[in-house]
Amino acid sequence: MKDCVLILSGGMDSTTLLYDYRERIALAVSFDYGSNHNGKELPFAKYHTKKLGIEHIVIPLAFMPDYFKSSLLAGDDAIPEGHYADENMKSTVVPFRNGIMLAIAAGIAESRNLKYVMMANHGGDHTIYPDCRPEFVRAMSEATRTGTFPGIEIFAPYTNITKSKIAMRGKELGIDYSKTWSCYKGGSHHCGKCGTCVERKEALADAGIPDTTIYEE
């Protein structure tokens, strides 16, 4: 039964969720919010939805770089290097980004008579991203449930698992991760040094997936 709207970035996690729950996804929604890497991610989102025959739309949020402070919106040079556990990675937080996107997706779900909004947050996000944590998902789901006539709920099945577990699931599903983008710098190739590049390398290695990503380092 097609009962879900998926927020799809074009990265590893949401692409895995796309394949994992393809039978339930009626629509995939991507957001162009002015991040350094939007231009790299969105073509992959389009590629995978087309491959699976799932409707895909891109919603512009052009106002965000004008009013929101984040290194993710401030150009490649602003992106810190290191692991997600490092304190400097907090600069990559886009304030309440997931809350904004989930609210829009919930409105779309209600307009299309769908029941769920899916997001691909995972356990590794919890350290620095408040809007990826289990308590946020529960609270946001309660808000969308009580604030919509059909009781739209947030469905986030990867909330408490690692990115490595997600990659292992992707391996089972036969996903080609070379057609995903992770790097926050959005250059010609993955930088190999920012938090999400480091996490990508670790997840692929843990899953036993050959890493064909071209890194600049």
GROMACS .gro file of C-alpha atoms in nm:
model
  217
    1MET     CA    1   0.000   0.000   0.000
    2LYS     CA    2   0.139   0.340  -0.100
    3ASP     CA    3   0.094   0.545   0.217
    4CYS     CA    4   0.420   0.739   0.263
    5VAL     CA    5   0.598   1.056   0.159
    6LEU     CA    6   0.976   1.018   0.182
    7ILE     CA    7   1.218   1.306   0.238
    8LEU     CA    8   1.498   1.214  -0.003
    9SER     CA    9   1.830   1.394  -0.014
   10GLY     CA   10   2.024   1.174  -0.254
   11GLY     CA   11   2.265   1.060   0.016
   12MET     CA   12   2.328   0.706   0.138
   13ASP     CA   13   2.071   0.695   0.416
   14SER     CA   14   1.760   0.828   0.243
   15THR     CA   15   1.847   0.638  -0.075
   16THR     CA   16   1.859   0.316   0.127
   17LEU     CA   17   1.523   0.403   0.282
   18LEU     CA   18   1.385   0.465  -0.067
   19TYR     CA   19   1.475   0.111  -0.176
   20ASP     CA   20   1.392  -0.049   0.157
   21TYR     CA   21   1.034   0.083   0.157
   22ARG     CA   22   0.972   0.128  -0.214
   23GLU     CA   23   0.642  -0.059  -0.195
   24ARG     CA   24   0.501   0.200   0.046
   25ILE     CA   25   0.642   0.524  -0.096
   26ALA     CA   26   0.397   0.722  -0.305
   27LEU     CA   27   0.614   1.031  -0.336
   28ALA     CA   28   0.974   1.132  -0.269
   29VAL     CA   29   1.036   1.497  -0.181
   30SER     CA   30   1.375   1.668  -0.204
   31PHE     CA   31   1.449   2.016  -0.077
   32ASP     CA   32   1.684   2.263  -0.243
   33TYR     CA   33   1.775   2.478   0.056
   34GLY     CA   34   2.099   2.629  -0.069
   35SER     CA   35   2.347   2.392   0.093
   36ASN     CA   36   2.692   2.346  -0.057
   37HIS     CA   37   2.608   1.995  -0.172
   38ASN     CA   38   2.246   2.025  -0.290
   39GLY     CA   39   2.362   2.039  -0.651
   40LYS     CA   40   2.546   1.710  -0.610
   41GLU     CA   41   2.275   1.525  -0.420
   42LEU     CA   42   1.963   1.614  -0.616
   43PRO     CA   43   2.060   1.447  -0.945
   44PHE     CA   44   2.111   1.121  -0.756
   45ALA     CA   45   1.771   1.156  -0.591
   46LYS     CA   46   1.623   1.197  -0.937
   47TYR     CA   47   1.820   0.900  -1.071
   48HIS     CA   48   1.701   0.654  -0.807
   49THR     CA   49   1.336   0.761  -0.807
   50LYS     CA   50   1.326   0.733  -1.185
   51LYS     CA   51   1.483   0.388  -1.166
   52LEU     CA   52   1.216   0.273  -0.919
   53GLY     CA   53   0.928   0.451  -1.090
   54ILE     CA   54   0.850   0.666  -0.784
   55GLU     CA   55   0.725   1.021  -0.827
   56HIS     CA   56   0.983   1.281  -0.722
   57ILE     CA   57   0.953   1.654  -0.667
   58VAL     CA   58   1.206   1.918  -0.560
   59ILE     CA   59   1.086   2.203  -0.340
   60PRO     CA   60   1.300   2.519  -0.323
   61LEU     CA   61   1.371   2.674   0.015
   62ALA     CA   62   1.578   2.961  -0.118
   63PHE     CA   63   1.520   3.177   0.189
   64MET     CA   64   1.725   2.958   0.423
   65PRO     CA   65   2.078   3.084   0.341
   66ASP     CA   66   1.956   3.440   0.396
   67TYR     CA   67   1.825   3.382   0.747
   68PHE     CA   68   1.987   3.066   0.886
   69LYS     CA   69   2.342   3.041   1.018
   70SER     CA   70   2.530   2.721   0.933
   71SER     CA   71   2.862   2.630   0.773
   72LEU     CA   72   2.656   2.408   0.544
   73LEU     CA   73   2.513   2.723   0.388
   74ALA     CA   74   2.828   2.936   0.397
   75GLY     CA   75   3.049   2.788   0.124
   76ASP     CA   76   3.297   2.502   0.100
   77ASP     CA   77   3.571   2.671   0.302
   78ALA     CA   78   3.344   2.697   0.606
   79ILE     CA   79   3.301   2.319   0.638
   80PRO     CA   80   3.512   2.173   0.921
   81GLU     CA   81   3.713   1.855   0.887
   82GLY     CA   82   3.709   1.567   1.131
   83HIS     CA   83   3.472   1.312   1.281
   84TYR     CA   84   3.108   1.377   1.370
   85ALA     CA   85   3.195   1.332   1.735
   86ASP     CA   86   3.420   1.639   1.721
   87GLU     CA   87   3.289   1.962   1.873
   88ASN     CA   88   3.359   2.165   1.557
   89MET     CA   89   3.106   1.959   1.361
   90LYS     CA   90   2.823   2.144   1.535
   91SER     CA   91   2.877   2.426   1.287
   92THR     CA   92   2.716   2.205   1.019
   93VAL     CA   93   2.379   2.213   1.197
   94VAL     CA   94   2.114   2.396   0.995
   95PRO     CA   95   1.876   2.512   1.270
   96PHE     CA   96   1.555   2.308   1.277
   97ARG     CA   97   1.607   2.195   0.917
   98ASN     CA   98   1.432   1.861   0.966
   99GLY     CA   99   1.144   2.026   1.148
  100ILE     CA  100   1.084   2.259   0.855
  101MET     CA  101   1.108   1.982   0.598
  102LEU     CA  102   0.888   1.744   0.795
  103ALA     CA  103   0.621   2.012   0.838
  104ILE     CA  104   0.611   2.075   0.463
  105ALA     CA  105   0.608   1.703   0.387
  106ALA     CA  106   0.325   1.650   0.637
  107GLY     CA  107   0.118   1.913   0.456
  108ILE     CA  108   0.185   1.737   0.127
  109ALA     CA  109   0.094   1.401   0.280
  110GLU     CA  110  -0.237   1.535   0.404
  111SER     CA  111  -0.307   1.695   0.066
  112ARG     CA  112  -0.249   1.361  -0.103
  113ASN     CA  113  -0.438   1.149   0.149
  114LEU     CA  114  -0.123   0.974   0.268
  115LYS     CA  115  -0.059   0.867   0.626
  116TYR     CA  116   0.315   0.886   0.694
  117VAL     CA  117   0.619   1.105   0.636
  118MET     CA  118   0.947   0.915   0.629
  119MET     CA  119   1.290   1.047   0.725
  120ALA     CA  120   1.628   0.871   0.722
  121ASN     CA  121   1.793   0.998   1.040
  122HIS     CA  122   2.010   0.742   1.218
  123GLY     CA  123   2.195   0.678   1.542
  124GLY     CA  124   2.515   0.848   1.432
  125ASP     CA  125   2.329   1.178   1.391
  126HIS     CA  126   2.227   1.202   1.755
  127THR     CA  127   2.553   1.351   1.885
  128ILE     CA  128   2.524   1.687   1.710
  129TYR     CA  129   2.187   1.710   1.537
  130PRO     CA  130   1.899   1.778   1.780
  131ASP     CA  131   1.639   1.732   1.506
  132CYS     CA  132   1.756   1.375   1.440
  133ARG     CA  133   1.718   1.242   1.793
  134PRO     CA  134   1.447   0.997   1.903
  135GLU     CA  135   1.280   1.249   2.132
  136PHE     CA  136   1.251   1.495   1.842
  137VAL     CA  137   1.099   1.231   1.614
  138ARG     CA  138   0.842   1.142   1.882
  139ALA     CA  139   0.755   1.505   1.949
  140MET     CA  140   0.731   1.597   1.581
  141SER     CA  141   0.519   1.293   1.509
  142GLU     CA  142   0.282   1.393   1.787
  143ALA     CA  143   0.263   1.744   1.641
  144THR     CA  144   0.182   1.623   1.289
  145ARG     CA  145  -0.062   1.363   1.423
  146THR     CA  146  -0.259   1.616   1.625
  147GLY     CA  147  -0.223   1.896   1.371
  148THR     CA  148  -0.367   1.713   1.069
  149PHE     CA  149  -0.711   1.566   1.008
  150PRO     CA  150  -0.588   1.217   0.909
  151GLY     CA  151  -0.328   1.212   1.188
  152ILE     CA  152  -0.008   1.216   0.981
  153GLU     CA  153   0.277   1.040   1.162
  154ILE     CA  154   0.655   1.052   1.125
  155PHE     CA  155   0.803   0.715   1.032
  156ALA     CA  156   1.178   0.701   1.096
  157PRO     CA  157   1.283   0.334   1.104
  158TYR     CA  158   1.659   0.401   1.108
  159THR     CA  159   1.654   0.629   1.415
  160ASN     CA  160   1.835   0.391   1.646
  161ILE     CA  161   2.070   0.209   1.410
  162THR     CA  162   2.413   0.303   1.279
  163LYS     CA  163   2.507   0.417   0.931
  164SER     CA  164   2.706   0.093   0.900
  165LYS     CA  165   2.385  -0.105   0.956
  166ILE     CA  166   2.215   0.107   0.692
  167ALA     CA  167   2.497   0.032   0.448
  168MET     CA  168   2.462  -0.339   0.526
  169ARG     CA  169   2.093  -0.317   0.444
  170GLY     CA  170   2.179  -0.134   0.124
  171LYS     CA  171   2.418  -0.413   0.032
  172GLU     CA  172   2.135  -0.664   0.075
  173LEU     CA  173   1.916  -0.448  -0.150
  174GLY     CA  174   2.186  -0.420  -0.415
  175ILE     CA  175   2.211  -0.040  -0.401
  176ASP     CA  176   2.486   0.124  -0.604
  177TYR     CA  177   2.626   0.373  -0.353
  178SER     CA  178   2.853   0.525  -0.614
  179LYS     CA  179   2.534   0.700  -0.724
  180THR     CA  180   2.491   0.882  -0.394
  181TRP     CA  181   2.656   1.193  -0.254
  182SER     CA  182   2.775   1.255   0.102
  183CYS     CA  183   3.037   1.533   0.111
  184TYR     CA  184   2.930   1.860   0.271
  185LYS     CA  185   3.173   2.061   0.061
  186GLY     CA  186   3.003   1.986  -0.270
  187GLY     CA  187   3.319   2.002  -0.480
  188SER     CA  188   3.397   1.806  -0.795
  189HIS     CA  189   3.473   1.503  -0.579
  190HIS     CA  190   3.419   1.402  -0.216
  191CYS     CA  191   3.674   1.579   0.004
  192GLY     CA  192   3.733   1.269   0.217
  193LYS     CA  193   3.790   1.475   0.532
  194CYS     CA  194   3.460   1.626   0.647
  195GLY     CA  195   3.244   1.443   0.901
  196THR     CA  196   3.007   1.292   0.649
  197CYS     CA  197   3.290   1.173   0.424
  198VAL     CA  198   3.459   1.005   0.720
  199GLU     CA  199   3.129   0.842   0.816
  200ARG     CA  200   3.072   0.727   0.457
  201LYS     CA  201   3.413   0.557   0.445
  202GLU     CA  202   3.355   0.382   0.777
  203ALA     CA  203   3.007   0.261   0.686
  204LEU     CA  204   3.111   0.118   0.350
  205ALA     CA  205   3.412  -0.055   0.506
  206ASP     CA  206   3.202  -0.202   0.789
  207ALA     CA  207   2.948  -0.331   0.537
  208GLY     CA  208   3.218  -0.486   0.320
  209ILE     CA  209   3.125  -0.271   0.021
  210PRO     CA  210   3.411  -0.169  -0.210
  211ASP     CA  211   3.442   0.209  -0.185
  212THR     CA  212   3.458   0.342  -0.540
  213THR     CA  213   3.411   0.702  -0.423
  214ILE     CA  214   3.668   0.942  -0.567
  215TYR     CA  215   3.818   1.143  -0.280
  216GLU     CA  216   4.024   1.457  -0.326
  217GLU     CA  217   4.258   1.380  -0.040
   0.00000   0.00000   0.00000
